[in-house]
CSV table of C-alpha atoms in Angstrom, one decimal:
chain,number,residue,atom,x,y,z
A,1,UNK,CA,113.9,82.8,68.0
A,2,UNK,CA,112.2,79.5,68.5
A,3,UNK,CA,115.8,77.8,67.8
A,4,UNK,CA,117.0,80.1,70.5
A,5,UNK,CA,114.0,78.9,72.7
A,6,UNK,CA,114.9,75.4,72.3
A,7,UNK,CA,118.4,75.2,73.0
A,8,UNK,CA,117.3,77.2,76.3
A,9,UNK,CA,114.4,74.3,76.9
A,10,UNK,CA,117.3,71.8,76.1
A,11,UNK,CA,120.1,73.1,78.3
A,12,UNK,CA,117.7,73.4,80.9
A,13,UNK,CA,116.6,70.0,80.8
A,14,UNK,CA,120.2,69.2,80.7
A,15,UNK,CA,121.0,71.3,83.8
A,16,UNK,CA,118.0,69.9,86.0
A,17,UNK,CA,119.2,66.2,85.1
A,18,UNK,CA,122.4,66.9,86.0
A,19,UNK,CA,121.8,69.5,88.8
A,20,UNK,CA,118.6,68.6,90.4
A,21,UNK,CA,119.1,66.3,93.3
A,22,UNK,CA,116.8,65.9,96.5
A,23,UNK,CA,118.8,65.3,99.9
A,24,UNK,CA,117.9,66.2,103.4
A,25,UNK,CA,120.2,66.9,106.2
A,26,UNK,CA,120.2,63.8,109.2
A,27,UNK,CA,117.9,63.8,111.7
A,28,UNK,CA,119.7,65.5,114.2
A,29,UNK,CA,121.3,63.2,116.7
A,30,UNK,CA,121.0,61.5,120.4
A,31,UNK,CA,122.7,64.1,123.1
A,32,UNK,CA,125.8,62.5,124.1
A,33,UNK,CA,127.5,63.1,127.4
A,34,UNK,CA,129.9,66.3,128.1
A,35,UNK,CA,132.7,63.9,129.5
A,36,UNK,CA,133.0,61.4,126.5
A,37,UNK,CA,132.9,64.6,123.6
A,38,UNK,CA,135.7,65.3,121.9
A,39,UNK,CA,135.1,69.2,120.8
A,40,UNK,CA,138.1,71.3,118.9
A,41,UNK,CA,138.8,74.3,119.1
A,42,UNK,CA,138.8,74.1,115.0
A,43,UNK,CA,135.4,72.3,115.1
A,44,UNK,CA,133.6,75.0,117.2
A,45,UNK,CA,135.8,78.5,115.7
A,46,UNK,CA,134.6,77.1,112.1
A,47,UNK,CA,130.9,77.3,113.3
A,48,UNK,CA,131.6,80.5,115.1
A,49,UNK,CA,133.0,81.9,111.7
A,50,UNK,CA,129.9,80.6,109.5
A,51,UNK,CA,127.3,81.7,112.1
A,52,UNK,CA,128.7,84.8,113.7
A,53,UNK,CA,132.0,86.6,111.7
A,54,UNK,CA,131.2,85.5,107.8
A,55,UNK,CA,127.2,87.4,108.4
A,56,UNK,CA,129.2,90.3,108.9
A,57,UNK,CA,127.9,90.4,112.8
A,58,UNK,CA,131.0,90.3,114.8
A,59,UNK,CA,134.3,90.6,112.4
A,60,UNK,CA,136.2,92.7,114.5
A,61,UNK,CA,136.9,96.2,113.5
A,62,UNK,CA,133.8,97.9,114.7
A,63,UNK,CA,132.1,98.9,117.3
A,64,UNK,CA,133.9,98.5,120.9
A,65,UNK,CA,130.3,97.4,122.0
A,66,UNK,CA,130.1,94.7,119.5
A,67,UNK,CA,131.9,91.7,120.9
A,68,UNK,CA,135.2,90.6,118.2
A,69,UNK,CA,135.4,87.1,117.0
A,70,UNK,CA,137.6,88.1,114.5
A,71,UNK,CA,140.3,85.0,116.1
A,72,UNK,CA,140.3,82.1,118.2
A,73,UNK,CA,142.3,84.3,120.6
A,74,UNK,CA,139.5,87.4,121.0
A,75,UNK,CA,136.8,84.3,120.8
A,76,UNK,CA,138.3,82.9,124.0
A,77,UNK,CA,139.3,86.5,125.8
A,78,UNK,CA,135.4,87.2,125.3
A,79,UNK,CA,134.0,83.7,126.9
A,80,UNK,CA,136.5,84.1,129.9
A,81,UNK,CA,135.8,87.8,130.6
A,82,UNK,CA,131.8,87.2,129.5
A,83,UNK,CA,130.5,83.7,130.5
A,84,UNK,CA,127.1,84.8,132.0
A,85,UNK,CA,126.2,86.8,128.8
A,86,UNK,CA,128.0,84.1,127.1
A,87,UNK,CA,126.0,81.2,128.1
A,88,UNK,CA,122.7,83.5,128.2
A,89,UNK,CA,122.9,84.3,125.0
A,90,UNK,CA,124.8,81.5,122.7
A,91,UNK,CA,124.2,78.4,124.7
A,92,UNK,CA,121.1,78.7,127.3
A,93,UNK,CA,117.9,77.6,126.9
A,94,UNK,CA,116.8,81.0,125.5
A,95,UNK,CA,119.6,82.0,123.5
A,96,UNK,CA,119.2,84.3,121.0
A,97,UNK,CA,122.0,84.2,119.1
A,98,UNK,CA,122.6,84.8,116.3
A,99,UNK,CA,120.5,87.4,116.1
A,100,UNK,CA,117.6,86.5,114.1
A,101,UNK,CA,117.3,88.3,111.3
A,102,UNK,CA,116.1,85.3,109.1
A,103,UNK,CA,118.9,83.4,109.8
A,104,UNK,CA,118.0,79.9,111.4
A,105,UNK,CA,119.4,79.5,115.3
A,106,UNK,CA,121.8,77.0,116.3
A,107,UNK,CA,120.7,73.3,116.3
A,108,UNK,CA,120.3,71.9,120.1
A,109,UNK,CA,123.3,69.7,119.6
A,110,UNK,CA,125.4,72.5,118.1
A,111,UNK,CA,124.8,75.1,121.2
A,112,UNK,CA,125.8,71.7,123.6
A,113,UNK,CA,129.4,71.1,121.9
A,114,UNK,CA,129.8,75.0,122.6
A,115,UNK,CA,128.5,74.6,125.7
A,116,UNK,CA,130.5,71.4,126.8
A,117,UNK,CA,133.5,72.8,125.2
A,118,UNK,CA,133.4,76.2,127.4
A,119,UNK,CA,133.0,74.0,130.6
A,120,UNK,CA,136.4,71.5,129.4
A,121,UNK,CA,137.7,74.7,129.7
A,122,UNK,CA,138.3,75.6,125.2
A,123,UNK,CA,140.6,73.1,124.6
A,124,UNK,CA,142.8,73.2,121.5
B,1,UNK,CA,75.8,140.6,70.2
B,2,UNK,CA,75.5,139.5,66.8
B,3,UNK,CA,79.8,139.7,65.8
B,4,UNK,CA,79.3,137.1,68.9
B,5,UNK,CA,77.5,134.7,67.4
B,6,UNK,CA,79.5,135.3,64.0
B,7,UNK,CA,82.6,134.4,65.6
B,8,UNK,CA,80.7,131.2,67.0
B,9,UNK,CA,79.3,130.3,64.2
B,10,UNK,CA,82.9,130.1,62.4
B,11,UNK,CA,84.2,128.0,64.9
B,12,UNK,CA,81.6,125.4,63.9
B,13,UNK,CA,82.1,125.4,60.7
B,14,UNK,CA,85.9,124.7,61.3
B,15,UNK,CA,85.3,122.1,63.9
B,16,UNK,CA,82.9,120.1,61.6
B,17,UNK,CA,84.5,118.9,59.0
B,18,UNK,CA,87.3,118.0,61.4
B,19,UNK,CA,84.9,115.7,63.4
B,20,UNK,CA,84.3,114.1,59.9
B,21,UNK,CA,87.5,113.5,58.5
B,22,UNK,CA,87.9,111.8,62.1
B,23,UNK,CA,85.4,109.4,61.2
B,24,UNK,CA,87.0,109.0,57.7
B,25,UNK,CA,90.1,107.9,59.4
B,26,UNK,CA,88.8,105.4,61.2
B,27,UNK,CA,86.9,103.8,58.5
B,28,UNK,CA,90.2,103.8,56.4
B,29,UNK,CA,91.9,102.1,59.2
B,30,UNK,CA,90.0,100.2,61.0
B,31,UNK,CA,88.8,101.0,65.0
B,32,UNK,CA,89.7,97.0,65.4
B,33,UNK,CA,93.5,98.3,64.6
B,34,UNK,CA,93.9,100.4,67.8
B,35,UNK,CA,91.6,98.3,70.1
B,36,UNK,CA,93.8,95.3,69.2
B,37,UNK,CA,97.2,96.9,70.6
B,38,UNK,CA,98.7,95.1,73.8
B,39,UNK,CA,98.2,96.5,77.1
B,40,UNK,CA,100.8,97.9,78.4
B,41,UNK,CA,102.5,99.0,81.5
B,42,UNK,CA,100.4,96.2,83.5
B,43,UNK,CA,103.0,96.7,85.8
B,44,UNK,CA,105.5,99.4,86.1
B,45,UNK,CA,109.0,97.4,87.1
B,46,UNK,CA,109.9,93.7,86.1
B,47,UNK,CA,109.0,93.0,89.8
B,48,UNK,CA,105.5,94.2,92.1
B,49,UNK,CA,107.7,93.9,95.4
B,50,UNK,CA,109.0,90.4,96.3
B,51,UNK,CA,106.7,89.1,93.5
B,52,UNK,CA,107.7,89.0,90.0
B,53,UNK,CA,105.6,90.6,87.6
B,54,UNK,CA,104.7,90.0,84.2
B,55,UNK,CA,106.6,92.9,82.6
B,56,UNK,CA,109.8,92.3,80.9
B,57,UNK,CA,112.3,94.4,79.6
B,58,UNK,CA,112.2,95.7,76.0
B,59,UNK,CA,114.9,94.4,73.5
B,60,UNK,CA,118.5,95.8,74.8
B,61,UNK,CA,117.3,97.6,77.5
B,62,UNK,CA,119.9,96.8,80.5
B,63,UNK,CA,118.1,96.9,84.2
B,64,UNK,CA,120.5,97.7,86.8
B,65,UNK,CA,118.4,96.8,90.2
B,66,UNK,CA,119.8,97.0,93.7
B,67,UNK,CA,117.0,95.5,96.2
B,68,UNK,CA,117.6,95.8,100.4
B,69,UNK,CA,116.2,94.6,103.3
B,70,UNK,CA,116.5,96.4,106.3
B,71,UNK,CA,116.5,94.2,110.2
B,72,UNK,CA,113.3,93.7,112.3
B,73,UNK,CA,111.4,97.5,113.2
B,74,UNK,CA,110.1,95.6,116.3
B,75,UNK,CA,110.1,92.8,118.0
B,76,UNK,CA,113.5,91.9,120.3
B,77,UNK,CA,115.9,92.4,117.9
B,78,UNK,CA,114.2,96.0,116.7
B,79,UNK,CA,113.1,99.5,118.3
B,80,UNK,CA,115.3,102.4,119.2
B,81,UNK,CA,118.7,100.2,119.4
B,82,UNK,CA,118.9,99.2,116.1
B,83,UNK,CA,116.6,102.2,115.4
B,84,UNK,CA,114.1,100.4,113.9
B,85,UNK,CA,116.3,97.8,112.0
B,86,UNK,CA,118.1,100.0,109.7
B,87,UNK,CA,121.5,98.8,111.5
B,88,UNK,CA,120.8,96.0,110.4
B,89,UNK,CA,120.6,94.5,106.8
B,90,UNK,CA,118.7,91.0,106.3
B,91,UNK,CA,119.4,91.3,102.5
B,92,UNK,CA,121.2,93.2,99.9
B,93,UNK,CA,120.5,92.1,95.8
B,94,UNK,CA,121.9,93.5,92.7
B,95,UNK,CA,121.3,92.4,89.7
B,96,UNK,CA,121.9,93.5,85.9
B,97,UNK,CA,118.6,91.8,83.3
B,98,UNK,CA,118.9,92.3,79.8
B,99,UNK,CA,116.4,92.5,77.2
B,100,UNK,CA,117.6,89.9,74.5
B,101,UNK,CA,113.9,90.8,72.7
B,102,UNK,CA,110.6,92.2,73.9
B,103,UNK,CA,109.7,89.1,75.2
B,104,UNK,CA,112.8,87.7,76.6
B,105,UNK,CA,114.6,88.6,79.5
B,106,UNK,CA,117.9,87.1,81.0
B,107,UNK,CA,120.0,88.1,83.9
B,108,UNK,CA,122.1,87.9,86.6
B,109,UNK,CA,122.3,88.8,90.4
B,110,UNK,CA,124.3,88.2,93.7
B,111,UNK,CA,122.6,88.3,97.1
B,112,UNK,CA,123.6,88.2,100.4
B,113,UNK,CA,121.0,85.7,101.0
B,114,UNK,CA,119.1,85.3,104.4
B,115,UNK,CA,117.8,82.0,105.0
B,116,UNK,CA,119.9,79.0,105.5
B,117,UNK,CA,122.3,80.0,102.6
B,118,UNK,CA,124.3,83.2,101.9
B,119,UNK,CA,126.6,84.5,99.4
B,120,UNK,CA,124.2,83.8,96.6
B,121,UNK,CA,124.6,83.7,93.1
B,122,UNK,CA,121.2,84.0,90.4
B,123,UNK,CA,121.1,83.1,86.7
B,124,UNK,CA,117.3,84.0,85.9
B,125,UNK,CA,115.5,83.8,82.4
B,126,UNK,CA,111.7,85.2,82.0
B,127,UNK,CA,110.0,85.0,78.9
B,128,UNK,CA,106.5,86.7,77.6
B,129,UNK,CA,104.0,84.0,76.4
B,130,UNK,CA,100.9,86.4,76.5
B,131,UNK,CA,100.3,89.3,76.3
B,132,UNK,CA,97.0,91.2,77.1
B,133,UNK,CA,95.3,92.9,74.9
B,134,UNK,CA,92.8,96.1,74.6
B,135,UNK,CA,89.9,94.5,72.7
B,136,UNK,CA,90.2,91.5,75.5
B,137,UNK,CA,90.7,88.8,72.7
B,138,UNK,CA,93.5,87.9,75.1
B,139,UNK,CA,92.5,89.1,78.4
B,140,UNK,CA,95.1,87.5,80.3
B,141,UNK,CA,99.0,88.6,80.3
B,142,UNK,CA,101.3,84.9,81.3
B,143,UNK,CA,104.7,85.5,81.6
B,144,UNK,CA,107.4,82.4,82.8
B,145,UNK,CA,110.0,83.1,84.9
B,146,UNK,CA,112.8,81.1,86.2
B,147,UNK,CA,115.8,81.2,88.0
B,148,UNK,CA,119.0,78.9,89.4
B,149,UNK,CA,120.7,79.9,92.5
B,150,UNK,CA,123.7,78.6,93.8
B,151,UNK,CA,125.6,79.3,97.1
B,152,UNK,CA,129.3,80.2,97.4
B,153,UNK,CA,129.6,79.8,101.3
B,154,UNK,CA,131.6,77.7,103.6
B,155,UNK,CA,130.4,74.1,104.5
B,156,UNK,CA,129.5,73.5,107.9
B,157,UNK,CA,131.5,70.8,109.7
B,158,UNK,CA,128.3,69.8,110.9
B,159,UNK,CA,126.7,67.0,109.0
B,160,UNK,CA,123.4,67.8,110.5
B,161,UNK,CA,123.7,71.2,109.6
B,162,UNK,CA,121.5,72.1,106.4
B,163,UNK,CA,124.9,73.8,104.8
B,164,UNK,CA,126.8,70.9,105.1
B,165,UNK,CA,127.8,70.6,101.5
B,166,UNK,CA,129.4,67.2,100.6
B,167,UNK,CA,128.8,67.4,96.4
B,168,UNK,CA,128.7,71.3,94.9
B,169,UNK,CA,124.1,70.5,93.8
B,170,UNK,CA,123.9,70.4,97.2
B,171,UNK,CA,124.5,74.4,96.6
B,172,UNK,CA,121.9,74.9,93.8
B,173,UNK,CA,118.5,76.0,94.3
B,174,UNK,CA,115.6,76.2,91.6
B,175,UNK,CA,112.5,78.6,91.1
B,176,UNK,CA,110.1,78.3,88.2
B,177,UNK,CA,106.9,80.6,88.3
B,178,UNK,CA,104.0,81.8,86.4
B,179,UNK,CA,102.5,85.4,86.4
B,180,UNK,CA,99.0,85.9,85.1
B,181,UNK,CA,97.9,88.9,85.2
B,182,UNK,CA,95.2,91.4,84.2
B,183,UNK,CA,95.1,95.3,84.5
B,184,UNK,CA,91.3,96.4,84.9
B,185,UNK,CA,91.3,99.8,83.9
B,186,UNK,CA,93.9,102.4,84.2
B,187,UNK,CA,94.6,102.3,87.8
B,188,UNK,CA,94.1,98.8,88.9
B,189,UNK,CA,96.4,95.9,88.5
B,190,UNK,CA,96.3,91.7,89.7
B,191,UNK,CA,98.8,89.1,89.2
B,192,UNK,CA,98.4,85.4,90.5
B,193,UNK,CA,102.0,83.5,90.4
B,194,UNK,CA,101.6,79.9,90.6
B,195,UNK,CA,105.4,79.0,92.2
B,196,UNK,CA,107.5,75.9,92.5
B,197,UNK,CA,110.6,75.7,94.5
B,198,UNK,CA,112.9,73.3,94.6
B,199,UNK,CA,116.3,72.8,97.0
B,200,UNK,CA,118.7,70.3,96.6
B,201,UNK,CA,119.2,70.3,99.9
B,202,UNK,CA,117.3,71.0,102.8
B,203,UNK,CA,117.3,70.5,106.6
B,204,UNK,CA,115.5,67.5,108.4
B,205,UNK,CA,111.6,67.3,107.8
B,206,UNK,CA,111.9,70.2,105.4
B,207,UNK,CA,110.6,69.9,101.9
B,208,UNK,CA,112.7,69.3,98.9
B,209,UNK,CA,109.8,70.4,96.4
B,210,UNK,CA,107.5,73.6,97.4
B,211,UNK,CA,104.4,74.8,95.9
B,212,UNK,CA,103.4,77.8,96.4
B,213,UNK,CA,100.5,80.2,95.0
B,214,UNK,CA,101.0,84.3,94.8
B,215,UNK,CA,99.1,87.3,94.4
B,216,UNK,CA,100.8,90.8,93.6
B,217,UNK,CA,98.7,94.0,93.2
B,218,UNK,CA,99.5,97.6,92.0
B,219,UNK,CA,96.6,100.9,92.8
B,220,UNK,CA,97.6,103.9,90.8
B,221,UNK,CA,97.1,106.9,92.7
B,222,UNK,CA,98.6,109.4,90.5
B,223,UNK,CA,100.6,109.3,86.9
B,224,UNK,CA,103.7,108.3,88.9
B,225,UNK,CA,102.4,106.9,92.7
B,226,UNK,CA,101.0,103.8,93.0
B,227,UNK,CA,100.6,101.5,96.0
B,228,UNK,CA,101.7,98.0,95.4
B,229,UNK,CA,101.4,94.4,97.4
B,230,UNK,CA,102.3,90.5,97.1
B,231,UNK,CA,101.0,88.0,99.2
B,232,UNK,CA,102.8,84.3,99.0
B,233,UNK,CA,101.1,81.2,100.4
B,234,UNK,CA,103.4,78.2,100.3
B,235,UNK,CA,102.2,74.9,100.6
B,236,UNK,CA,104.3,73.2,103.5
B,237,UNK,CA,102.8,69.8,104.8
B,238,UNK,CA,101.6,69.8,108.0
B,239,UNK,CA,104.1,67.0,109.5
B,240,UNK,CA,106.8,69.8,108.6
B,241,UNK,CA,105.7,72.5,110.1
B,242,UNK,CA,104.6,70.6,113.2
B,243,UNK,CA,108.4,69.3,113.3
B,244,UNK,CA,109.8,72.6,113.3
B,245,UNK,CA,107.1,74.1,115.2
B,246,UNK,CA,108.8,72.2,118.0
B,247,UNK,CA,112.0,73.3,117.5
B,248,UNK,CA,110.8,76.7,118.3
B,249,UNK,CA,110.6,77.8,114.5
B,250,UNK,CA,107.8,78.3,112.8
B,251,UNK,CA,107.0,79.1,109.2
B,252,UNK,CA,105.3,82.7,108.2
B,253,UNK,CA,103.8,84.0,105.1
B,254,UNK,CA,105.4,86.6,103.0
B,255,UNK,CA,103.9,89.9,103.0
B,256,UNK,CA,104.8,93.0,101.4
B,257,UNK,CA,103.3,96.6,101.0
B,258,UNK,CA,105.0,99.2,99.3
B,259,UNK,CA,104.3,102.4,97.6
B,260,UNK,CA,106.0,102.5,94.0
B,261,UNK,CA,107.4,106.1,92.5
B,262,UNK,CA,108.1,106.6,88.9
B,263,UNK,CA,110.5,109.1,88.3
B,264,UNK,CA,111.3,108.9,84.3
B,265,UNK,CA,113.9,106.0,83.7
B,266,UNK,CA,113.8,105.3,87.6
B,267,UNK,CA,111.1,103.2,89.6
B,268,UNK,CA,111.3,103.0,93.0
B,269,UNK,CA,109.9,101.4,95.3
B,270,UNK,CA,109.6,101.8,99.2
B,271,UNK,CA,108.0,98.7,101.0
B,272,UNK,CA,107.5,96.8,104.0
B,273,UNK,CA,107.7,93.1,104.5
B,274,UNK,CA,107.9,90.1,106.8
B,275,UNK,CA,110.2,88.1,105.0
B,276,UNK,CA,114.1,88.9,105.2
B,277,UNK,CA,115.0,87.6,101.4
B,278,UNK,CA,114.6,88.6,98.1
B,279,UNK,CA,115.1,85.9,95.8
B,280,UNK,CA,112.1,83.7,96.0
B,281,UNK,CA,114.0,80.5,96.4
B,282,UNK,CA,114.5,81.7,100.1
B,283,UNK,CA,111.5,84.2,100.9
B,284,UNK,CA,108.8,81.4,99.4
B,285,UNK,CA,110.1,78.6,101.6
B,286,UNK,CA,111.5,79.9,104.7
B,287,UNK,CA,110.1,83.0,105.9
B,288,UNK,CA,109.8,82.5,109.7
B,289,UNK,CA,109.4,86.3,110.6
B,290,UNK,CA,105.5,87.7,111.5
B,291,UNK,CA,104.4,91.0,111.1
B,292,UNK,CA,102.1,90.7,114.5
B,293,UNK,CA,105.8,89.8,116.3
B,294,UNK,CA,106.8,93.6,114.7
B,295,UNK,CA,109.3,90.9,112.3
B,296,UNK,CA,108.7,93.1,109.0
B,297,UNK,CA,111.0,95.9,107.5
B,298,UNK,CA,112.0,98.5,105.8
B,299,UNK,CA,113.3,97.7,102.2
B,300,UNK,CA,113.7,99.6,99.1
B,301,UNK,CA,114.1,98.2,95.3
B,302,UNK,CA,115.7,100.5,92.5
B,303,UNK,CA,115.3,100.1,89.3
B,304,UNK,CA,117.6,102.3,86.9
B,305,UNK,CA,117.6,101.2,83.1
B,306,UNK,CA,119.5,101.8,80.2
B,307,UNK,CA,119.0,101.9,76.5
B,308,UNK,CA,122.0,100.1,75.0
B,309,UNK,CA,120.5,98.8,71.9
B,310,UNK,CA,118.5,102.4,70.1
């Protein structure tokens, strides 16, 4: 038992040197201007996937009611034929999505490349 | 009248000489014996209701637990249309812990995870170091607990973004806990759980390295209903929660109340809390929901265990 207890104590020890780091994410940046922002359609689909389709929120195959970001394609078809609620809720001042739910909202500078891309017009 | 107080008086006579041999017993084996044993069910489940507690499994007893957070009851994103958050799920754990011996516990869990990271996965150890006993020679019970958590979801493409995962530690998350606790009584119950968190990674101003004291209670009502609660204070630093206090975010917290039901091999509990995770590497340090904002919900934890080693 207290052999067992060891080799726990020293693999832990072992883990925490190896596995124990401290980072913090950047201070988010300076607001750049719509005009000179390059925003893909990759860059912003890949944090419409991690924010809204991987939580299991809007994956297509539901609800009618609940909007379908299940591809680029049904992304876009929803902004065009919903830009009000669209900007309301994803991009405006006092947007609430996503949903809360404990999951943490969209940094400022995030919501403005969705924003500024909409406006360009979703480029590819 | 008098067959009466025959019949009486022959009952006596029996009784006597039972009371004695009583006495004999104890003599031969010593009252210290039996006021020396541990004291047991302290708690009824391995945890109070987001809390650990100090009770671990017995050797090769397998603990299958399934753990679920329901959405907000109130507030914007509750009432009627999600019908009081139960369209909603913040959290979902399961989890299988083994008994390796009385005092040892290991196990293993995936979570959705509600927090900054999802798709969790738990390797947790907890290990008896004291154990109560009747004649208060050791009044308190300590158990350790610990646990490493590690995510399995996408980067962000975002830098800035706290899941923006450049090396795989930026993944791992660490929790390492003590419960103290004492059951005054039959019906009454108190842990305190002196908590450390620490995330490899973490968003801008937020802390690396959280302290973070607990308190979990348990009231037995009957032989199988009790009413159980934890309370978590973490100890965020002022300059952080200012920071994200202007962000619009702002840092609650947990609270849970829950009424536990023992039904032989079962416990169950039903409870009510503010935060939206289970594992405590989220709940301790980033519970932004209130229960005055109508933020808390509906949850259930199951505990079904099996006897693989009699």
């Amino acid at each position: 038992m207290k052999s067992f207890l060891t080799g726990i104590g020293v693999m832990t020890c072992c883990i925490g040197h190896v596995a124990c780091t401290s980072e913090q994410a950047p201070k988010p940046g300076v607001t750049v201007s719509c005009e000179s922002t390059v925003v893909t359609s990759a860059r912003i689909y890949a944090i419409i996937q991690e924010n809204c389709t991987n939580r299991s929120c809007h994956p297509g195959g539901s609800s009618p009611l609940v909007a379908d970001f299940s591809t680029l394609a049904k992304l876009r078809t929803y902004i065009n034929a919903n830009g009000a609620n669209w900007r309301l809720r994803v991009t405006g001042l006092t947007a609430d999505m996503p949903q809360f739910n404990g999951y943490p909202p969209l940094s400022p500078a995030t919501r403005d490349s969705i924003a500024c891309w909409v406006d360009k017009g979703m480029p590819d | 009248m008098k067959h009466m107080q025959l019949r009486i008086l022959s009952a006596l006579l029996l009784i006597a000489p039972a009371a004695v041999a009583q006495d004999d017993l104890g003599a031969i084996f010593g009252k210290d014996s039996v006021r020396r044993d541990p004291v047991i069910a302290t708690f009824k489940s391995t945890r109070i209701i987001n809390a650990q507690s100090n009770e671990t499994l017995a050797r090769g007893d397998l603990d299958f637990r399934v753990a679920h957070r329901f959405g907000d009851m109130g507030g914007a994103d509750g009432g009627s249309a999600t019908f009081f958050g139960i369209d909603n799920s913040t959290d979902i754990r399961i989890a299988f812990e083994y008994g390796i011996t009385d005092r040892l516990t290991a196990g293993v869990s995936r979570a959705k995870g509600s927090g900054h990271f999802s798709q969790l996965y738990e390797v947790l150890g907890k290990f008896k170091l004291l154990q109560q006993t009747m004649d208060n020679r050791v009044p308190l019970a300590i158990t350790l607990f610990g646990n490493a958590v590690v995510t399995s979801m996408k980067s962000s493409p975002d830098k800035e973004a706290v899941s923006y995962f450049n090396k795989f530690s930026s993944r791992m998350s660490y929790t390492a806990q003590a419960v103290v606790a004492r059951k005054f009584g039959d019906r009454f119950s108190l842990a305190l759980l002196p908590s450390y968190v620490h995330r490899n990674r973490v968003g801008y101003m937020d802390m690396n390295n959280l302290f973070a004291l607990g308190v979990g209670g348990r009231l037995r009502f009957s032989k199988r209903v009790a009413l159980v609660v934890d309370y978590f204070v973490p100890f965020r630093d002022q300059a952080s929660k200012d920071y994200y206090k202007t962000l619009g975010i702002e840092y609650y917290n947990p609270l849970g109340i829950g009424v536990e039901i023992e039904t032989g091999g079962h416990v169950f509990h039903l409870n009510f809390t503010n935060s939206t995770a289970t594992l405590e590497n989220q709940f301790i340090p980033e519970t932004t929901t209130s229960w005055l904002q109508g933020q808390f919900r509906w949850g259930f934890n199951i505990s079904r265990r099996f006897s693989l080693g009699h």
